[in-house]
Short mmCIF file of C-alpha atoms and ligand atoms in Angstrom, two decimals:
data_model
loop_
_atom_site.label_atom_id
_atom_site.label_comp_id
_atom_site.label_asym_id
_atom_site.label_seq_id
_atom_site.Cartn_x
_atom_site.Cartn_y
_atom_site.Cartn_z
CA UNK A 254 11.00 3.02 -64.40
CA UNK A 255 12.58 1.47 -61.38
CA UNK A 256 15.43 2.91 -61.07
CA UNK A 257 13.49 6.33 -60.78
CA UNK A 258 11.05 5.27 -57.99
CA UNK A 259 11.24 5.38 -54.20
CA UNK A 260 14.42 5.55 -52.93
CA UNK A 261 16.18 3.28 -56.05
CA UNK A 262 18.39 6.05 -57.04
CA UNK A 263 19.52 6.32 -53.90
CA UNK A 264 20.29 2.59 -53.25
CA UNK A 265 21.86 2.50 -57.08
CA UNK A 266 24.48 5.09 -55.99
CA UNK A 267 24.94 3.77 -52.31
CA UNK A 268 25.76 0.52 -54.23
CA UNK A 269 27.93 1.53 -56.18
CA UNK A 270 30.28 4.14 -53.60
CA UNK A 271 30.78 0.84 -51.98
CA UNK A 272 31.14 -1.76 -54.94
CA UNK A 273 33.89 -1.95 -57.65
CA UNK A 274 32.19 -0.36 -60.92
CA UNK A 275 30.57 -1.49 -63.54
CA UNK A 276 28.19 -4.13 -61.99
CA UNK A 277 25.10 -5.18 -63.58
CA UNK A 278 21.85 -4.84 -61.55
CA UNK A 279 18.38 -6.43 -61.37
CA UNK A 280 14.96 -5.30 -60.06
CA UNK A 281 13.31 -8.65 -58.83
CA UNK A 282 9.73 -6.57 -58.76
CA UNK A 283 9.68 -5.47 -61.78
CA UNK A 284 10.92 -8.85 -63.37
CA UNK A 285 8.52 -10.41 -61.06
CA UNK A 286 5.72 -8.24 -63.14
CA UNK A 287 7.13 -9.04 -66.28
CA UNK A 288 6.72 -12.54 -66.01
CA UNK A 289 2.93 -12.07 -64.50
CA UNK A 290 1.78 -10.08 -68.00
CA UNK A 291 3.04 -13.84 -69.76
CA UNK A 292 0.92 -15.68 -66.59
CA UNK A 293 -2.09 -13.24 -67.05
CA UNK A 294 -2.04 -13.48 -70.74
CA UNK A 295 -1.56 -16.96 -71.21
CA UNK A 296 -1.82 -19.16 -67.71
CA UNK A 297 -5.39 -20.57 -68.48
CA UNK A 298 -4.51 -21.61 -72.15
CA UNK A 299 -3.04 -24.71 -73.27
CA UNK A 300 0.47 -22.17 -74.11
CA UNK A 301 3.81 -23.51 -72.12
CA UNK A 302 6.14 -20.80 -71.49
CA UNK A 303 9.89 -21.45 -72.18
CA UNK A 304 12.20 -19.03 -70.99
CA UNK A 305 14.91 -18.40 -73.21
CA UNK A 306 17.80 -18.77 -70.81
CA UNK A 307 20.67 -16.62 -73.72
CA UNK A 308 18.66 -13.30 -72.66
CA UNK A 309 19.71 -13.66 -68.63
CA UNK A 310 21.26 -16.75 -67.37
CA UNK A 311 21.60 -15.31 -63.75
CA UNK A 312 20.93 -18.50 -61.54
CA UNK A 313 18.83 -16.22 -58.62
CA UNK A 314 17.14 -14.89 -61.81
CA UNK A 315 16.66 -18.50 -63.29
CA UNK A 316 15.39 -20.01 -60.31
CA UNK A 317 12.75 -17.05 -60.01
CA UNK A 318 11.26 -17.83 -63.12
CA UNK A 319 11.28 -21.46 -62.93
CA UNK A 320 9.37 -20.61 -59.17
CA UNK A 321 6.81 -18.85 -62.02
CA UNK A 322 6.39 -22.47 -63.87
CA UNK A 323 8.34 -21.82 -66.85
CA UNK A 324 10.15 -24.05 -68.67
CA UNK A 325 13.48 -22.79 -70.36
CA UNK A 326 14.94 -22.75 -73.66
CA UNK A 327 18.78 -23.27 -74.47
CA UNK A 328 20.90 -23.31 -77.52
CA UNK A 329 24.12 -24.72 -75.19
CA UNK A 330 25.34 -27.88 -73.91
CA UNK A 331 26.00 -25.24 -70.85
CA UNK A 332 22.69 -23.80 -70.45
CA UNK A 333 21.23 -27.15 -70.77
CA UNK A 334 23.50 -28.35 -67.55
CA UNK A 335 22.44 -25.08 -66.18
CA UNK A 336 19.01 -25.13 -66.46
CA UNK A 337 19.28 -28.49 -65.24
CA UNK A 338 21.05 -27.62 -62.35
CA UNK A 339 18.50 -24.78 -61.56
CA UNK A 340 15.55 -27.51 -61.59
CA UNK A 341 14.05 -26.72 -64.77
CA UNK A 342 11.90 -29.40 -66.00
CA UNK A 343 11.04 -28.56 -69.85
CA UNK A 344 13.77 -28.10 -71.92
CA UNK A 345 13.67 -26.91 -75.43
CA UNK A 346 17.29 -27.00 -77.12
CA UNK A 347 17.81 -24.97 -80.55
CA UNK A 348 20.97 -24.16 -81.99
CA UNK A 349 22.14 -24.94 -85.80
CA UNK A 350 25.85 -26.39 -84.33
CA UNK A 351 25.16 -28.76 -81.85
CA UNK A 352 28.34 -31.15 -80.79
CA UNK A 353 27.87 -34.68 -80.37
CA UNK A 354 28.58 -34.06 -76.47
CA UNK A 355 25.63 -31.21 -76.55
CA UNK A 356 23.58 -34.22 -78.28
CA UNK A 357 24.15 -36.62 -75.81
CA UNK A 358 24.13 -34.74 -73.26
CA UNK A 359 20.15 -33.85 -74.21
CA UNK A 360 19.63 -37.67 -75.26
CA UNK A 361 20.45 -38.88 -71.52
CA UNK A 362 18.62 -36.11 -69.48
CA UNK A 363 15.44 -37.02 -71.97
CA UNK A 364 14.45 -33.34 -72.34
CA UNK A 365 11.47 -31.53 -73.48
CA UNK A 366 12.44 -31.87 -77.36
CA UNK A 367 15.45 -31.50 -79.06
CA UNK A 368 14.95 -28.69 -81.98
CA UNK A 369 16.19 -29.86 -85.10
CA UNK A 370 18.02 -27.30 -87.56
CA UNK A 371 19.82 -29.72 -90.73
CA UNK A 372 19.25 -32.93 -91.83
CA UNK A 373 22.89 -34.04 -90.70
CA UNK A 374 21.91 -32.84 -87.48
CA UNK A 375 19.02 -34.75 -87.41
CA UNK A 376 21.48 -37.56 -88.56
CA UNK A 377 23.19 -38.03 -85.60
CA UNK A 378 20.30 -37.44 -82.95
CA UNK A 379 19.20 -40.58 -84.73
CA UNK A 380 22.78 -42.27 -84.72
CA UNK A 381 23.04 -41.56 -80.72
CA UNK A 382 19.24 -42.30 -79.67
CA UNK A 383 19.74 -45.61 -81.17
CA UNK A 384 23.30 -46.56 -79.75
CA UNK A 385 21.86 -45.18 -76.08
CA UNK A 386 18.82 -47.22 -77.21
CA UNK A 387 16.54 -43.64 -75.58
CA UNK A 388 14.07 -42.14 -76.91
CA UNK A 389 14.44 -38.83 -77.81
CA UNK A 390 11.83 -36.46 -78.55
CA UNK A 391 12.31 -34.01 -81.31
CA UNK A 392 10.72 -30.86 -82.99
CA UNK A 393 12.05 -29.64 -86.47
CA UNK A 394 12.94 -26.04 -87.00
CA UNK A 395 11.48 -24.45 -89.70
CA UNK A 396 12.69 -21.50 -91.65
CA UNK A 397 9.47 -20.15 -93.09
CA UNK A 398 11.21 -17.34 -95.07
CA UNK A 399 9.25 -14.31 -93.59
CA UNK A 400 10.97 -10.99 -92.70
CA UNK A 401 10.32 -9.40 -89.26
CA UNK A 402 11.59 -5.93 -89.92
CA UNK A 403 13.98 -5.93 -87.36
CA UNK A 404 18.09 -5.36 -87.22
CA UNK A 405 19.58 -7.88 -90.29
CA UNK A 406 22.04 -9.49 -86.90
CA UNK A 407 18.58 -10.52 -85.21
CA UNK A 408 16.19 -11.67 -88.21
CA UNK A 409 16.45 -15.66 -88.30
CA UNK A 410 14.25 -16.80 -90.96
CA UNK A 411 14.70 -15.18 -93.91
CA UNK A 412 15.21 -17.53 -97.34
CA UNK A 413 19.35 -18.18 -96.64
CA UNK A 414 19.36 -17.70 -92.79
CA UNK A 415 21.41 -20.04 -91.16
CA UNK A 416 18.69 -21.62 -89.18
CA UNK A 417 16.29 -24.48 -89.39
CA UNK A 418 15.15 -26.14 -92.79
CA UNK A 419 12.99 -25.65 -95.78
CA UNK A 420 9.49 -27.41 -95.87
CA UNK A 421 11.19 -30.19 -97.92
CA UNK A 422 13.50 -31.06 -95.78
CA UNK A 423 11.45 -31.19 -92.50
CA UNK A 424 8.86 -33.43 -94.37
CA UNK A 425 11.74 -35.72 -94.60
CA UNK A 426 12.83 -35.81 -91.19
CA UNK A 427 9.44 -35.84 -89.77
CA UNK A 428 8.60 -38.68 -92.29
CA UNK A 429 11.74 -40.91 -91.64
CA UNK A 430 11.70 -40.03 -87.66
CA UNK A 431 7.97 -41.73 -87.73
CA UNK A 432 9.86 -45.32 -88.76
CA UNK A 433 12.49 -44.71 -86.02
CA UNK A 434 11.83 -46.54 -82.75
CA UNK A 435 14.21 -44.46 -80.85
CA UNK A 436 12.38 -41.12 -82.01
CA UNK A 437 9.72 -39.44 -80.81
CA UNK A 438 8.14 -36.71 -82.73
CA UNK A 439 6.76 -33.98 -79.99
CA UNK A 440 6.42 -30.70 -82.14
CA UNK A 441 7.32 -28.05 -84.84
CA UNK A 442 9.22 -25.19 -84.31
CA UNK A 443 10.00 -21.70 -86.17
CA UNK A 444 12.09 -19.06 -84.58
CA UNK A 445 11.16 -15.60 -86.46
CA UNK A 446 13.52 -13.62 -85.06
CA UNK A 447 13.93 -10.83 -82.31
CA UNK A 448 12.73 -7.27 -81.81
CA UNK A 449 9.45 -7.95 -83.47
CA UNK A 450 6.27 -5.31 -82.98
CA UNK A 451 3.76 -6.90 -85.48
CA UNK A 452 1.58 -9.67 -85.59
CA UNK A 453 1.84 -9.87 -89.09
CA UNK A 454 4.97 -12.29 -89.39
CA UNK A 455 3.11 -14.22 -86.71
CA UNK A 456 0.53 -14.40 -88.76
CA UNK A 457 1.85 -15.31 -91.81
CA UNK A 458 4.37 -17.93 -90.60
CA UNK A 459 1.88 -19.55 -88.79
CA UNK A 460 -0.45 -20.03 -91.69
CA UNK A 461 2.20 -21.91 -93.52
CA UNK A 462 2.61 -24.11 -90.58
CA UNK A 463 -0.75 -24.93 -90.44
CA UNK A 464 -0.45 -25.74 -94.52
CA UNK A 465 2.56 -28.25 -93.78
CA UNK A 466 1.10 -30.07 -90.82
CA UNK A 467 -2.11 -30.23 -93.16
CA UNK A 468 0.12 -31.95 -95.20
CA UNK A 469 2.04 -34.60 -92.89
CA UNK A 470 -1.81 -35.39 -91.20
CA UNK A 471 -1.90 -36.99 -94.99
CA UNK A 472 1.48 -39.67 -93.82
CA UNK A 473 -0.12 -39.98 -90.46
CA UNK A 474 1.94 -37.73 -88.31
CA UNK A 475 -0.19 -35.78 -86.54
CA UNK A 476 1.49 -33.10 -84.46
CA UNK A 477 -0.70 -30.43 -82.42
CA UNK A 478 2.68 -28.83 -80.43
CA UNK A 479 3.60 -25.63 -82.41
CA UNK A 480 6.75 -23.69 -80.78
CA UNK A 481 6.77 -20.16 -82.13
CA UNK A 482 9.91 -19.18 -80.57
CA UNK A 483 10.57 -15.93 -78.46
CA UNK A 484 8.57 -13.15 -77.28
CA UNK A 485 7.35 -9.61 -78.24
CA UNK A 486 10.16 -6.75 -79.09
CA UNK A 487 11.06 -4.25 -75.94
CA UNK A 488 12.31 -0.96 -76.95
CA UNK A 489 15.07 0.27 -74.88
CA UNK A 490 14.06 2.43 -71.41
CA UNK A 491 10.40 0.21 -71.87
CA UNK A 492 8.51 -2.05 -70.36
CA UNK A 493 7.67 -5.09 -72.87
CA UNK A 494 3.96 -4.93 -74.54
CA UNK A 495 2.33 -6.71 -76.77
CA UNK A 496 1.46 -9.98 -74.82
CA UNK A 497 -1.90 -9.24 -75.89
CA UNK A 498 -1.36 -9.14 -79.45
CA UNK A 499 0.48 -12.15 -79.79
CA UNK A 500 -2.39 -14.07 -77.48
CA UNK A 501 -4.38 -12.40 -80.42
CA UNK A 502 -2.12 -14.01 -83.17
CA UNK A 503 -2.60 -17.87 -81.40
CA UNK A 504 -6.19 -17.34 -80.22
CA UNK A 505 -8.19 -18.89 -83.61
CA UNK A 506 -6.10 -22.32 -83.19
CA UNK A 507 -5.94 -22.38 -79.83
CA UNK A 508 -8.82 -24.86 -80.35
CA UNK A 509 -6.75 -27.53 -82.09
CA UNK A 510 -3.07 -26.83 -81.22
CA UNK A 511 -0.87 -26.45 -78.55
CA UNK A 512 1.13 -23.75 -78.11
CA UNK A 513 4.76 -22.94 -76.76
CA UNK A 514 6.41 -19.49 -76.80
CA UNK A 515 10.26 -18.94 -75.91
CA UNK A 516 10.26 -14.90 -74.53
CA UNK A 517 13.33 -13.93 -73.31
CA UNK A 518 14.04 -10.08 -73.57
CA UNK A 519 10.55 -9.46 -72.58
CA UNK A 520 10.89 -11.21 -69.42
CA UNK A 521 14.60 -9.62 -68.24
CA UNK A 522 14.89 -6.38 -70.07
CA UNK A 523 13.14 -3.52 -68.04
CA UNK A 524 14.44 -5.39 -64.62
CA UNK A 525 18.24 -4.48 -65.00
CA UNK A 526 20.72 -1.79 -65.75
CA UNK A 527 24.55 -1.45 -66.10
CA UNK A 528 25.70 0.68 -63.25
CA UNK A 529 29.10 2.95 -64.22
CA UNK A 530 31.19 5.36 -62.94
CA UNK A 531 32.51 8.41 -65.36
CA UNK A 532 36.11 8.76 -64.94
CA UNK A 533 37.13 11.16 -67.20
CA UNK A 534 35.93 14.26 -69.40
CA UNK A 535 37.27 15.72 -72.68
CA UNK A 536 36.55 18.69 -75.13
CA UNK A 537 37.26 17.68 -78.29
CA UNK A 538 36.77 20.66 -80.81
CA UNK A 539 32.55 21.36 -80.81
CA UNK A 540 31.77 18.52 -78.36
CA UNK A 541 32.66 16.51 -75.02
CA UNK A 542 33.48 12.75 -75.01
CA UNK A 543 32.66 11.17 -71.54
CA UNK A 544 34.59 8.13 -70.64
CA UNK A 545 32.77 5.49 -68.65
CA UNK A 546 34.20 2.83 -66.65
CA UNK A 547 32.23 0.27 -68.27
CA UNK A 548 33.28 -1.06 -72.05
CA UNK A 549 31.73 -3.23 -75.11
CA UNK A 550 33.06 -6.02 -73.50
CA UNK A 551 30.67 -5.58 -70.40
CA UNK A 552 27.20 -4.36 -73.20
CA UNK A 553 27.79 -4.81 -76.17
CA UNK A 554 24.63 -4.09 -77.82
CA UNK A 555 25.19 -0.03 -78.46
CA UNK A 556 27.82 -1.29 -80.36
CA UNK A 557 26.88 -4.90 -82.11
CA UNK A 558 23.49 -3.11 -83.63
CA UNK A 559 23.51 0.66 -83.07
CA UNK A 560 21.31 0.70 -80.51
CA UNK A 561 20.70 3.31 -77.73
CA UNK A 562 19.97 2.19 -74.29
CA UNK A 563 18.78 5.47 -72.13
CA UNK A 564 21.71 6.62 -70.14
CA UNK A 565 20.67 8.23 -66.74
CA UNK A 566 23.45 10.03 -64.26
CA UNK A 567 22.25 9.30 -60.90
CA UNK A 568 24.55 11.97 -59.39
CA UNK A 569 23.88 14.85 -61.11
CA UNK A 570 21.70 17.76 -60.71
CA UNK A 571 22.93 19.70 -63.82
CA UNK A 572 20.41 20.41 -66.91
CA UNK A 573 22.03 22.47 -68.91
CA UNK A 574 22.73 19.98 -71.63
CA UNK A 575 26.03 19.89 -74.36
CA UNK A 576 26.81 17.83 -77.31
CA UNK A 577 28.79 14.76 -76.14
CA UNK A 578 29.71 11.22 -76.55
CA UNK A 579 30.17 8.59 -73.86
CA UNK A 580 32.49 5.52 -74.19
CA UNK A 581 34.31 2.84 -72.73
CA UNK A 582 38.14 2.08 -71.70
CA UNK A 583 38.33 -0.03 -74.54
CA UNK A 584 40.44 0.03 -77.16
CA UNK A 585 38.04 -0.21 -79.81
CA UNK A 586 36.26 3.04 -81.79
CA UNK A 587 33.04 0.86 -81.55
CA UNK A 588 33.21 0.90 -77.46
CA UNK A 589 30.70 4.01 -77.26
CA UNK A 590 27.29 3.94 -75.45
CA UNK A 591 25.88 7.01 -77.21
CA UNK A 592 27.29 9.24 -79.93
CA UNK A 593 26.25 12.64 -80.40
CA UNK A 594 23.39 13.13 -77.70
CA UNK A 595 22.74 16.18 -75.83
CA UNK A 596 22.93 15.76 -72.26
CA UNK A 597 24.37 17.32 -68.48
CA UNK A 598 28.22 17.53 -68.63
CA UNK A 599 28.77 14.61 -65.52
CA UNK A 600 31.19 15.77 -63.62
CA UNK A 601 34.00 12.70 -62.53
CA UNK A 602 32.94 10.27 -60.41
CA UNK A 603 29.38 10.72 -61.24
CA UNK A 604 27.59 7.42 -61.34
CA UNK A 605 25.52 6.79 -64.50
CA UNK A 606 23.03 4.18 -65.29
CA UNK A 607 22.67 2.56 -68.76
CA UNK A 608 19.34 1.21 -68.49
CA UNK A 609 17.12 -1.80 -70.31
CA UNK A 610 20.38 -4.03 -69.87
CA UNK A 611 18.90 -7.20 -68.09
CA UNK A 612 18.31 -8.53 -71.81
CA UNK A 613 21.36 -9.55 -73.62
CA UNK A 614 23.84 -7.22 -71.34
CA UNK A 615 25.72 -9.87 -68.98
CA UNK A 616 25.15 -12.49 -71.21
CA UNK A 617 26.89 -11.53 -74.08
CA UNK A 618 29.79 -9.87 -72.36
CA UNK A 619 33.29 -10.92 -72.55
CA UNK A 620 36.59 -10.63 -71.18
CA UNK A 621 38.37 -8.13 -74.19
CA UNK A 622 41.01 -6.31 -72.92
CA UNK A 623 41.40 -9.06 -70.33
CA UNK A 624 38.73 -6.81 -68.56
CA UNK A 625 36.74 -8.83 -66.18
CA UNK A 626 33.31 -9.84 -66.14
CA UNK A 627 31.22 -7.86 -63.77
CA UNK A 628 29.44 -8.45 -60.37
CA UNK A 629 25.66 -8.80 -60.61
CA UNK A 630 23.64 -7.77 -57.88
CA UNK A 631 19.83 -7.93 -57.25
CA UNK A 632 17.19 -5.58 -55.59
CA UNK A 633 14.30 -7.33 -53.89
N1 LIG B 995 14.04 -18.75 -79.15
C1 LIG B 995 15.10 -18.84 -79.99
C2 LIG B 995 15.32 -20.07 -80.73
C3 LIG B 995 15.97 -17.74 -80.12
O1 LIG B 995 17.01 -17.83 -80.94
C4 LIG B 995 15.73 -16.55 -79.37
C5 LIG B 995 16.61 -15.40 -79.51
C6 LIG B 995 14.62 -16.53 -78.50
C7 LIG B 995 13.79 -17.65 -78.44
C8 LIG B 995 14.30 -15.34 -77.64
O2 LIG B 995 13.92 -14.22 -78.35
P1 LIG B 995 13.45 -12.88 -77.57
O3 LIG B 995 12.18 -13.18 -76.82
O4 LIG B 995 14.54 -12.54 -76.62
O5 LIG B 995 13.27 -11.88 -78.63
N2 LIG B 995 21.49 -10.54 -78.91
C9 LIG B 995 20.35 -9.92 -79.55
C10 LIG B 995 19.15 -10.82 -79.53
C11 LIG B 995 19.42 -12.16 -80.13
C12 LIG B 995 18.24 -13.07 -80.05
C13 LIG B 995 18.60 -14.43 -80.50
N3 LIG B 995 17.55 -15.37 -80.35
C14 LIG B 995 20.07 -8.57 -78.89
O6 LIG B 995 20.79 -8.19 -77.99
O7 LIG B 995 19.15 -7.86 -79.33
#
């Protein structure tokens, strides 16, 4: 990975003997080559790419891959003026809680489509296209109930997740939208979840999608853009895979249909790590705990689903490994990084890299403990 090659390591530390600790830090080749696997795979098909802005909303990082001819994908009021801001030009906007404001705001810029998740939703995109007398164009989310086999916190479609509507209901929106002169019906959508390595939910959601537009072709609504929502799963310390598959997965109705994906950890992941200092040691009974200058408040993931990002110590030269934890300043048992790993002893001071961090890392950070957000820097 990156932060291995050349003289990176070097650079990381340099960085960070100079800069307050923790910052976040990105790799502008390597998201540059994440973003060519989605041109290479896709670019010559009739497939728009949507970034989904809630993985990295970095503006250097936006305006990079809006440079690369994406669209973006927001499920804010503030991404949307962000993405706006950044020059993005298709705008998707999900989200099952969307405030009049958030609707209005989308009505006036005339974006992309506005994703649809409830029938009261729906409701008032109606109410406020009309009053503003613009049309709005709109996609319905669908909730095909297919599992995904991923963490229960990241699996969106299942029969009673919160998001999008039954069949039923989207036949009715789709059906009473058609009479609406203020509505324009642009697409369907279905949002699977994230952290998915098959093709087989692909697959099988898409079939019934195919069904139900079979079905509205019978009132005359003939739609032929199908949003499948985000990208291929990364596992931590990787570089995303699977483009391939998924072009697999769309291939047999790429004849008929339209096609619009919404990857966001696959494009940011690999490029950025969270860079910390250790700043203290303890032996507690059989094992060490290491404690880190960065918290759950600056990555929260380790803690939110269990997950391990690969921890690297830039500094050290030590192999000889020991049982240890490493944690934050927090005041929180669930501020740890890794439990129960074998790994060098750092010594203080040693600067550490927690690495796969450019998805979902700044972005869902916080200010607990009145601890402040981080710097982000960028390697070109
Ligand atoms: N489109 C919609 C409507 C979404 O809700 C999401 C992610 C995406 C696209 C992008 O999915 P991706 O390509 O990144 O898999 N915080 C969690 C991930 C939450 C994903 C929520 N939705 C994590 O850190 O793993």
């Amino acid at each position: 990975m990156w932060y291995l090659e050349n003289d990176n390591r070097e650079k990381i530390i340099n960085l960070a003997r100079k800069n307050k600790t923790p910052f976040y830090l990105y790799h502008i080749p390597t998201l540059q080559k994440e973003i060519d696997k989605y041109k290479n795979v896709f670019g010559s098909y009739n497939v728009d790419l949507l970034y989904a802005v809630k993985a990295n909303f970095n503006k250097a990082i936006l305006k990079i891959i809006r440079n690369n001819g994406f669209g973006a994908d927001v499920v804010s009021g503030w991404e949307l003026k962000r993405v706006i801001d950044c020059g993005f030009k298709k705008i998707s906007f999900s989200g099952v809680g969307k405030t009049d404001d958030e609707i209005i705001l989308a009505i006036k810029n005339k974006i992309y489509f506005i994703n649809i998740e409830s029938f009261e939703e729906f409701e008032r995109i109606k109410y406020f296209s009309e009053k503003l007398k613009i049309k709005t164009s709109i996609s319905v989310r669908i909730n095909p109930d297919v599992d995904i086999n991923s963490h229960n916190y990241i699996t969106t479609a299942k029969k009673y997740s919160k998001f999008g509507v039954d069949f039923k209901t989207a036949f009715e929106i789709y059906t009473t939208t058609q009479k609406s002169p203020y509505l324009d019906i642009k697409a369907i959508h279905f949002h699977l979840g994230s952290q998915i390595f098959s093709s087989k939910p692909y697959e099988i959601a898409l079939k019934k999608i195919i069904t139900f537009l079979d079905d509205l072709k019978k009132k005359g609504i003939h739609i032929n853009i199908i949003d499948i929502g985000g990208g291929w799963g990364v596992k931590e310390g990787n570089q995303s895979k699977g483009h391939k598959k998924l072009f697999n997965v769309l291939k047999p109705y790429l004849k008929n249909y339209k096609f619009i994906l919404e990857p966001g950890r696959s494009i940011v992941a690999s490029s950025g790590v969270l860079v910390t200092k250790v700043l203290y040691r303890k032996k507690v009974y059989d094992k060490y705990i290491v404690i880190v200058d960065a918290g759950m408040n600056n990555l929260i993931r380790p803690s939110l689903y269990g997950v391990y990002h690969p921890i690297i110590n830039l500094s050290s030269k030590s192999n000889k490994s020991v049982l240890l934890d490493i944690a934050g300043p927090v005041c929180e048992s669930s501020d740890f990084f890794a439990r129960n790993i074998r790994f060098p002893l750092p010594e203080r001071d040693d600067i550490l890299i927690i690495a796969s961090c450019g998805a979902y890392g700044y972005s869902m950070s916080s200010n607990y403990n009145l601890r402040p957000f981080t710097a982000e820097y960028l390697i070109y």
